[in-house]
Structures are given as C-alpha cells and as structure tokens.
PDB file of C-alpha atoms in Angstrom:
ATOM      1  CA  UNK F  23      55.600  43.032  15.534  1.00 44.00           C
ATOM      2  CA  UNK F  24      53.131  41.114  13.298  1.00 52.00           C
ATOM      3  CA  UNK F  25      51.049  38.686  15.666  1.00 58.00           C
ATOM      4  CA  UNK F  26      49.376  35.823  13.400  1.00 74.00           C
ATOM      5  CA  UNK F  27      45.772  35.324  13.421  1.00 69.00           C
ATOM      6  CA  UNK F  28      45.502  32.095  15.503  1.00 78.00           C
ATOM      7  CA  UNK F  29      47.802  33.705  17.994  1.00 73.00           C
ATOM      8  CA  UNK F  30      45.445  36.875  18.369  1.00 68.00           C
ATOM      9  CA  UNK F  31      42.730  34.337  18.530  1.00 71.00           C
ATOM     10  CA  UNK F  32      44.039  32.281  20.798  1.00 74.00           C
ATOM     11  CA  UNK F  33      44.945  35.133  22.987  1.00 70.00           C
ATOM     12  CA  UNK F  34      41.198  36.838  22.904  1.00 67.00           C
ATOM     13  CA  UNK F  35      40.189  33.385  23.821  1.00 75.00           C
ATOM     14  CA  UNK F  36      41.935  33.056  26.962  1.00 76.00           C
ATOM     15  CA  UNK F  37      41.917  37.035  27.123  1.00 69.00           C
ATOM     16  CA  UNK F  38      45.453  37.009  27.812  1.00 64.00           C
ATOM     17  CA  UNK F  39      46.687  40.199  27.766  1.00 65.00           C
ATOM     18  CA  UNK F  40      43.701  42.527  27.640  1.00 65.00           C
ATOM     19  CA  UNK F  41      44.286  44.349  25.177  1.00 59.00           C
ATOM     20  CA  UNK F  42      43.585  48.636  25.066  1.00 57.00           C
ATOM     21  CA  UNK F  43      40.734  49.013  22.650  1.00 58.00           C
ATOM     22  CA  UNK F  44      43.070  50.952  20.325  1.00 56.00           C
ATOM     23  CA  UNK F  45      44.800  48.046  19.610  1.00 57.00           C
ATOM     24  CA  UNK F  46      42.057  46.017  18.646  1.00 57.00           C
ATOM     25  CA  UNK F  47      40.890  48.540  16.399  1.00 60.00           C
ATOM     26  CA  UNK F  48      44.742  48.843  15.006  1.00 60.00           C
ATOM     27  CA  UNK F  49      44.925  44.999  14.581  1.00 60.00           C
ATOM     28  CA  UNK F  50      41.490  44.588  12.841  1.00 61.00           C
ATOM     29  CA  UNK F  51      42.386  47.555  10.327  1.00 62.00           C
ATOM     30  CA  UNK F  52      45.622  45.401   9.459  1.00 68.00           C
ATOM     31  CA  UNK F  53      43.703  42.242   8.698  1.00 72.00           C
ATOM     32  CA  UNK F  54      40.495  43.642   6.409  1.00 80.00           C
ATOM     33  CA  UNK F  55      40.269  46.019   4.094  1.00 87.00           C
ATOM     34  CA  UNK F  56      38.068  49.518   5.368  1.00 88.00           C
ATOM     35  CA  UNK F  57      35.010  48.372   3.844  1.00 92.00           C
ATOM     36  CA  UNK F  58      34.588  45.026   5.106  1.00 92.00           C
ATOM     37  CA  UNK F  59      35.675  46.626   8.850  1.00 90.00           C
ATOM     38  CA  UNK F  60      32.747  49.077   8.423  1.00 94.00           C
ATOM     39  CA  UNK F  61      30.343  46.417   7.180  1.00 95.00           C
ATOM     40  CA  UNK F  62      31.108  44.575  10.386  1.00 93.00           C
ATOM     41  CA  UNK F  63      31.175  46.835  12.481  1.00 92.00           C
ATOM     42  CA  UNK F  64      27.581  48.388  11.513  1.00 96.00           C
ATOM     43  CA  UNK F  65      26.336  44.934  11.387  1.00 96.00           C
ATOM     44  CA  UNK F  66      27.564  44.368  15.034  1.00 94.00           C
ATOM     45  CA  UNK F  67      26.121  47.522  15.729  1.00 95.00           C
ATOM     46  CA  UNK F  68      22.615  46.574  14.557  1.00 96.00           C
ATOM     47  CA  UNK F  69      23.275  42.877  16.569  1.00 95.00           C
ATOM     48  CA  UNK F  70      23.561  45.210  20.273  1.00 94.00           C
ATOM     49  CA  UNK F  71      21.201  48.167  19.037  1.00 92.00           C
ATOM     50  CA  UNK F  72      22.429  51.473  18.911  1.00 86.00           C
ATOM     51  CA  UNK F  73      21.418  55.613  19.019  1.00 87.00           C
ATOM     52  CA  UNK F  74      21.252  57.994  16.185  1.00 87.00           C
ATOM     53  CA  UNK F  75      24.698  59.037  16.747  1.00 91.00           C
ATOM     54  CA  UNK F  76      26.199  55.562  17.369  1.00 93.00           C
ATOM     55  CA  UNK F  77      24.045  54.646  13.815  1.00 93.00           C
ATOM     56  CA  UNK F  78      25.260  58.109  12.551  1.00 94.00           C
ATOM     57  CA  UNK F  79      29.118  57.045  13.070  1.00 94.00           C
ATOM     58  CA  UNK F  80      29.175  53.780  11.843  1.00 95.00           C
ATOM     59  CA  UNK F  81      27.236  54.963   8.314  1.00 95.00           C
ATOM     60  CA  UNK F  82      29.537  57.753   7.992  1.00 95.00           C
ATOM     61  CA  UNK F  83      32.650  55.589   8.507  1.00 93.00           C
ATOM     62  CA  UNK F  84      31.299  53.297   5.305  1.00 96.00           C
ATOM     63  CA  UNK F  85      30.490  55.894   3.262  1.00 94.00           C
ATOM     64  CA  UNK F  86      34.133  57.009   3.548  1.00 95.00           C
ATOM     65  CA  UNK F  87      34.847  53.735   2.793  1.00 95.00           C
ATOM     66  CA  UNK F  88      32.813  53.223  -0.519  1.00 96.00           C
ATOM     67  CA  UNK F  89      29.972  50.957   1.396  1.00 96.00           C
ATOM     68  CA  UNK F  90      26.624  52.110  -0.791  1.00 95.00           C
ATOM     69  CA  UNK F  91      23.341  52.769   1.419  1.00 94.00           C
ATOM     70  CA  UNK F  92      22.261  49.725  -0.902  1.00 95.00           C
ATOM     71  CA  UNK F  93      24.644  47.718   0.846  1.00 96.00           C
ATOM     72  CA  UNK F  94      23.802  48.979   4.439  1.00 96.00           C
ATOM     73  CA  UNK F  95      20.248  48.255   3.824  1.00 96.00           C
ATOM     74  CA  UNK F  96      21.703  44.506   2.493  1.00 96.00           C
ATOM     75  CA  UNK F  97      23.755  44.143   5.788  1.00 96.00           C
ATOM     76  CA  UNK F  98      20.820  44.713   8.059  1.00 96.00           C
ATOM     77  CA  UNK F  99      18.918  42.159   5.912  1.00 96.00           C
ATOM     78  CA  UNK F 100      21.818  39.797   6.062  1.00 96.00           C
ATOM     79  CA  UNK F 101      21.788  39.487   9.948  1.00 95.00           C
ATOM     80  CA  UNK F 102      17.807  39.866  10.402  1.00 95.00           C
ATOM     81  CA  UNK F 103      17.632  36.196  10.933  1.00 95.00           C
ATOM     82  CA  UNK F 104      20.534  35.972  13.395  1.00 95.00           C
ATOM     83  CA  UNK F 105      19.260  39.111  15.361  1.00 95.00           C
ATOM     84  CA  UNK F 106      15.779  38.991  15.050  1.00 95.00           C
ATOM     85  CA  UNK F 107      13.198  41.446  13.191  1.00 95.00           C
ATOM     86  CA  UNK F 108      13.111  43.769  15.990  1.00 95.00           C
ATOM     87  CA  UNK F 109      16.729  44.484  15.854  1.00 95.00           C
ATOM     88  CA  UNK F 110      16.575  44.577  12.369  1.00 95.00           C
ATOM     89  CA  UNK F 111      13.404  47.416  11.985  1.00 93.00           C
ATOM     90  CA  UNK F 112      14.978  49.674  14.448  1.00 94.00           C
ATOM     91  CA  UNK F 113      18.653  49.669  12.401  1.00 95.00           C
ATOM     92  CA  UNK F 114      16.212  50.180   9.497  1.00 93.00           C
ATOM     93  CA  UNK F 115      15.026  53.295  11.234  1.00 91.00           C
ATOM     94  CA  UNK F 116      17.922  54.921  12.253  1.00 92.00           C
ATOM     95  CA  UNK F 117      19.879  54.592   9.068  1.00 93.00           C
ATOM     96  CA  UNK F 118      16.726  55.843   7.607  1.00 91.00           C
ATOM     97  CA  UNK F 119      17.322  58.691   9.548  1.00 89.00           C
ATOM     98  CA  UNK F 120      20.989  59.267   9.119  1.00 90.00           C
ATOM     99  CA  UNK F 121      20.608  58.383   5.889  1.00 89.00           C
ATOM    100  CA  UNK F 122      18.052  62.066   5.446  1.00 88.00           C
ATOM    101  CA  UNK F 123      14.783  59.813   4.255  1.00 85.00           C
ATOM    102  CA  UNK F 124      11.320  61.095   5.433  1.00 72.00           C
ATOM    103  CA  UNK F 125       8.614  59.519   7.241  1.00 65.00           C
ATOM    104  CA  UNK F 126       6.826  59.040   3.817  1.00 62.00           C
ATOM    105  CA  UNK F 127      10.085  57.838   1.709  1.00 61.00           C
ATOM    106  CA  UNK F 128      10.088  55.255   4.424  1.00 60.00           C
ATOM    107  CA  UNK F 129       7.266  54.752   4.924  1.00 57.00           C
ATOM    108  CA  UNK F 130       4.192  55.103   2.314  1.00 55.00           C
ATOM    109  CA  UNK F 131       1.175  57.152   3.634  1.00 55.00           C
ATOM    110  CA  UNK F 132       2.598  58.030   6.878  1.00 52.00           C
ATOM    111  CA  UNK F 133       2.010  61.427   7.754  1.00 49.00           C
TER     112      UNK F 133
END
C-alpha cells in the first residue's frame, strides 16, 4: 500500500503508529533516489556525531551510490553552519580517515 507523503508526515508527527525502523528505511528508499538518501543520511550523521565505523558505513553506502568524496567533503560544509564547526572538523576527520588520507594529506606539516 502506497501511503502519501503528508499522511507519513502527519503520522511521524503525532507518532501514530511507531513505526519498526525497517520501515522507515523502506519508505525513505521509495521516496529519494540512493544518492540523495546517503547524502542525508551522512549529513545527519555529522549533525549527532558519529565513530569511525558509523562514518565508515555511511561513506561506503554513497560511494555505492555514486556520491564523490568531493561531494562528502561539500555536505559537511553545507551543514557547518547549522551544526557548528566542531561538528563539522570532527566529520572532517573521520571521513579523512575512512576515506585512507594521512595525517600530512590532511593536514600540512603534521608529523
């Protein structure tokens, strides 16, 4: 059965229903295409901070969907304001991490 938007809204609103994550995950797949669900959901990661892994997940699920590390890098940039700089430095670190980059790549002169 194909639930509109403004009823799903309405019903997360009220949170009617609560819903079993799966089907949250199943119902945003149906209404965006792969990369914009993996550009929101590593941007949502970088708004509640996450580990390595968590970082390491969400990166891996964009590159499967064609998201470039150029856009990753954009993302974090595009919510820096919202999130605030601290937020936005540590994402920078970990997908420098997952992302293979050295201390000095990153990071000019470090040693």
């Amino acid at each position: 059965m194909h639930v509109d938007y403004v009823d799903q809204l309405r019903r997360l609103a009220i949170h009617a229903d609560e819903p079993a994550p799966e089907s949250l995950a199943v119902a945003a797949a149906e209404g965006l295409a792969p990369r914009e669900l993996a550009i929101g959901r590593f941007s949502a990661l970088i708004a509640m901070g996450g580990t390595d892994a968590s970082f390491s997940a969400a990166v891996d699920e964009a590159v499967r969907a064609q998201v470039s590390a150029r856009e990753l890098v954009h993302a974090i940039l595009g919510v820096a304001a919202v999130v605030g700089m601290p937020r936005a430095v540590s994402a920078a670190q970990h997908l420098a991490v997952v992302l293979g980059l050295d201390d000095d790549t990153v990071v000019p002169g470090s040693e």
